[in-house]
Tab-separated table of C-alpha atoms in Angstrom:
chain	number	residue	atom	x	y	z
A	18	MET	CA	43.476	109.092	52.247
A	19	SER	CA	45.118	105.803	51.373
A	20	ASP	CA	46.779	103.567	53.900
A	21	ILE	CA	50.555	103.220	53.759
A	22	SER	CA	51.466	99.776	52.427
A	23	LEU	CA	55.155	100.309	51.563
A	24	ILE	CA	57.747	101.951	53.800
A	25	VAL	CA	61.158	102.562	52.227
A	26	GLY	CA	64.308	103.641	54.035
A	27	LEU	CA	67.032	105.279	51.966
A	28	GLY	CA	70.708	104.755	52.697
A	29	ASN	CA	73.880	103.058	51.511
A	30	PRO	CA	74.548	99.323	51.897
A	31	GLY	CA	77.511	97.900	53.783
A	32	LYS	CA	78.924	97.998	57.295
A	33	GLU	CA	81.133	101.017	56.609
A	34	TYR	CA	78.016	103.142	55.961
A	35	ALA	CA	75.696	101.716	58.625
A	36	GLN	CA	76.334	104.460	61.178
A	37	THR	CA	76.630	107.381	58.743
A	38	ARG	CA	74.115	110.231	58.660
A	39	HIS	CA	73.049	109.388	55.084
A	40	ASN	CA	71.613	106.140	56.468
A	41	ALA	CA	68.990	107.781	58.684
A	42	GLY	CA	66.240	106.308	56.452
A	43	PHE	CA	67.683	102.814	56.947
A	44	TRP	CA	67.704	103.348	60.732
A	45	PHE	CA	64.006	104.185	60.709
A	46	VAL	CA	62.979	101.071	58.758
A	47	GLU	CA	65.328	98.776	60.717
A	48	ARG	CA	63.837	99.994	64.007
A	49	LEU	CA	60.329	99.630	62.620
A	50	ALA	CA	61.110	96.036	61.612
A	51	ASP	CA	62.464	95.350	65.126
A	52	GLN	CA	59.446	96.944	66.780
A	53	TYR	CA	57.004	94.733	64.842
A	54	GLY	CA	59.103	91.567	64.559
A	55	ILE	CA	59.414	91.765	60.764
A	56	SER	CA	62.434	89.959	59.377
A	57	LEU	CA	64.332	91.764	56.631
A	58	LYS	CA	65.952	89.519	54.016
A	59	ALA	CA	68.035	90.044	50.906
A	60	ASP	CA	65.757	90.544	47.893
A	61	PRO	CA	68.139	90.418	44.900
A	62	LYS	CA	65.295	90.601	42.369
A	63	PHE	CA	64.673	94.172	43.529
A	64	ASN	CA	68.250	95.146	44.497
A	65	GLY	CA	67.260	95.482	48.102
A	66	ILE	CA	66.491	94.039	51.492
A	67	SER	CA	62.790	93.615	52.102
A	68	GLY	CA	60.262	92.304	54.569
A	69	ARG	CA	56.521	92.056	55.004
A	70	GLY	CA	54.474	92.028	58.152
A	71	ASN	CA	51.559	93.226	60.195
A	72	ILE	CA	51.955	96.774	61.489
A	73	GLU	CA	49.025	97.896	63.619
A	74	GLY	CA	46.600	95.652	61.722
A	75	GLN	CA	47.861	96.579	58.250
A	76	ASP	CA	49.800	94.445	55.776
A	77	VAL	CA	52.937	96.512	55.141
A	78	ARG	CA	56.045	95.880	53.067
A	79	LEU	CA	59.429	97.309	54.053
A	80	LEU	CA	62.267	97.990	51.628
A	81	LEU	CA	65.899	99.068	51.980
A	82	PRO	CA	67.486	99.584	48.547
A	83	THR	CA	71.025	98.159	48.317
A	84	THR	CA	71.894	100.088	45.150
A	85	PHE	CA	73.674	102.975	46.892
A	86	MET	CA	71.762	106.195	47.452
A	87	ASN	CA	72.135	107.757	43.988
A	88	ALA	CA	70.496	104.723	42.335
A	89	SER	CA	67.657	104.168	44.854
A	90	GLY	CA	65.077	104.257	42.048
A	91	LYS	CA	66.486	101.020	40.593
A	92	SER	CA	65.133	99.253	43.663
A	93	VAL	CA	62.081	101.303	44.692
A	94	VAL	CA	60.466	101.728	41.257
A	95	PRO	CA	60.354	98.057	40.150
A	96	PHE	CA	59.371	96.955	43.685
A	97	ALA	CA	56.403	99.340	43.800
A	98	LYS	CA	55.357	98.407	40.257
A	99	PHE	CA	55.607	94.670	40.889
A	100	TYR	CA	53.450	94.861	44.026
A	101	ASN	CA	51.141	97.442	42.450
A	102	ILE	CA	51.730	100.020	45.181
A	103	ALA	CA	50.658	103.556	44.274
A	104	PRO	CA	52.922	106.461	45.275
A	105	SER	CA	50.154	107.699	47.616
A	106	SER	CA	50.562	104.447	49.606
A	107	MET	CA	54.331	104.859	49.986
A	108	LEU	CA	56.355	106.416	52.784
A	109	ILE	CA	60.024	107.102	52.045
A	110	ALA	CA	62.254	107.875	55.036
A	111	HIS	CA	65.434	109.825	54.306
A	112	ASP	CA	68.052	112.113	55.828
A	113	GLU	CA	67.507	115.865	55.487
A	114	LEU	CA	70.424	118.337	55.385
A	115	ASP	CA	68.239	121.411	55.756
A	116	MET	CA	66.953	120.422	59.184
A	117	ASN	CA	68.913	120.166	62.426
A	118	PRO	CA	69.517	116.840	64.173
A	119	GLY	CA	66.488	116.050	66.301
A	120	VAL	CA	64.045	117.671	63.874
A	121	ILE	CA	61.740	115.268	62.057
A	122	ARG	CA	59.030	116.138	59.544
A	123	LEU	CA	56.384	114.248	57.625
A	124	LYS	CA	55.269	115.707	54.310
A	125	THR	CA	53.438	114.609	51.194
A	126	GLY	CA	54.607	115.486	47.711
A	127	GLY	CA	57.085	118.157	46.683
A	128	GLY	CA	60.347	118.099	44.764
A	129	HIS	CA	63.485	116.112	45.567
A	130	GLY	CA	65.072	119.054	47.407
A	131	GLY	CA	68.488	118.099	46.043
A	132	HIS	CA	68.404	114.711	47.798
A	133	ASN	CA	70.198	112.218	45.563
A	134	GLY	CA	68.010	109.276	46.570
A	135	LEU	CA	64.778	111.150	45.824
A	136	LYS	CA	66.298	112.529	42.595
A	137	ASP	CA	66.484	108.954	41.330
A	138	ILE	CA	62.894	108.112	42.343
A	139	VAL	CA	60.712	111.171	41.585
A	140	PRO	CA	61.152	111.119	37.753
A	141	HIS	CA	59.814	107.541	37.651
A	142	ILE	CA	56.865	107.606	40.042
A	143	GLY	CA	56.116	111.316	40.426
A	144	PRO	CA	56.240	113.357	43.631
A	145	ASP	CA	53.022	112.206	45.324
A	146	PHE	CA	54.488	109.904	47.964
A	147	HIS	CA	54.896	110.633	51.674
A	148	ARG	CA	58.345	111.501	53.038
A	149	LEU	CA	59.678	111.205	56.538
A	150	ARG	CA	62.503	113.760	56.628
A	151	ILE	CA	65.067	113.082	59.343
A	152	GLY	CA	67.203	116.121	60.174
A	153	ILE	CA	70.967	115.567	60.102
A	154	GLY	CA	72.055	119.231	59.992
A	155	HIS	CA	74.132	121.044	57.374
A	156	PRO	CA	77.927	121.386	57.631
A	157	GLY	CA	77.739	125.023	56.534
A	158	SER	CA	79.265	124.826	53.069
A	159	LYS	CA	78.483	122.870	49.916
A	160	GLU	CA	82.048	121.506	49.709
A	161	ARG	CA	81.631	119.760	53.050
A	162	VAL	CA	78.260	118.105	52.367
A	163	SER	CA	79.637	114.803	51.070
A	164	GLY	CA	81.916	114.275	54.065
A	165	HIS	CA	79.077	115.288	56.397
A	166	VAL	CA	76.435	112.882	55.068
A	167	LEU	CA	78.956	110.042	54.856
A	168	GLY	CA	80.299	110.801	58.331
A	169	LYS	CA	79.172	109.550	61.705
A	170	ALA	CA	77.329	112.017	63.919
A	171	PRO	CA	78.807	112.847	67.345
A	172	SER	CA	76.904	111.107	70.134
A	173	SER	CA	75.083	114.301	71.185
A	174	GLU	CA	73.584	114.629	67.672
A	175	GLN	CA	72.969	110.891	67.398
A	176	THR	CA	70.915	110.987	70.599
A	177	LEU	CA	68.782	113.814	69.171
A	178	MET	CA	68.200	111.807	65.973
A	179	ASP	CA	67.412	108.622	67.917
A	180	ASP	CA	64.832	110.460	70.035
A	181	ALA	CA	63.214	111.947	66.923
A	182	LEU	CA	63.057	108.505	65.274
A	183	HIS	CA	61.520	107.068	68.429
A	184	HIS	CA	58.862	109.797	68.343
A	185	ALA	CA	58.020	109.059	64.675
A	186	LEU	CA	57.861	105.308	65.364
A	187	SER	CA	55.357	105.938	68.144
A	188	ARG	CA	53.036	107.559	65.545
A	189	ILE	CA	53.262	104.762	62.979
A	190	LYS	CA	49.753	103.482	63.771
A	191	LEU	CA	48.213	106.722	62.485
A	192	LEU	CA	50.285	106.528	59.333
A	193	VAL	CA	49.613	102.956	58.289
A	194	ASN	CA	45.915	103.362	59.015
A	195	GLY	CA	45.668	106.265	56.587
A	196	ASP	CA	45.387	109.101	59.093
A	197	VAL	CA	48.318	110.898	57.498
A	198	GLN	CA	47.175	114.397	58.471
A	199	GLN	CA	46.964	113.484	62.151
A	200	ALA	CA	50.355	111.717	61.949
A	201	MET	CA	51.780	114.822	60.264
A	202	ASN	CA	50.431	117.120	62.983
A	203	GLN	CA	51.908	114.983	65.754
A	204	ILE	CA	55.262	114.195	64.124
A	205	ASN	CA	55.829	117.769	62.936
A	206	ALA	CA	55.020	119.200	66.366
A	207	TYR	CA	57.936	117.263	67.875
A	208	LYS	CA	60.626	119.415	69.450
A	209	PRO	CA	63.998	117.987	70.513
A	210	ASN	CA	64.736	118.238	74.242
């Protein structure tokens, strides 16, 4: 199993989106950067914000695309190609409508599941990357999805998501050191309080 050398968080750029549910992937990478003292800087060449640092003994790059969610591939694909990072060494963190707030799952491969960020990435690099799916809940009807993902969660839901992110961050050592199965077992066993 290959070590993870690129961790991407999906979201939308700009202050007005920072606290919205669609930015759950950004939250994960920003907290990871804080936890390991990695500075994230604008990287216009790759339409993103990126950083590089030592995470649990591994050299890992972090990337937040600034292209808006639907065009995430315009940042992720050239970045991965330039640094010669195989999909199997990538972890992409993103919000997940089909899971409740507080639920967090790690999986490898699969389709895009209707997620607009993944839809723009999978056709270019294939499905064989790792995904950290961060539950944000579903509003109940298709018509309300856009307002839901671009809305701010009530504090009760935000707390559940924060706790789940904290749990995943505490398992990052397993992930970056290539023990993806063990990380999956521990992350996926998490139950919100």
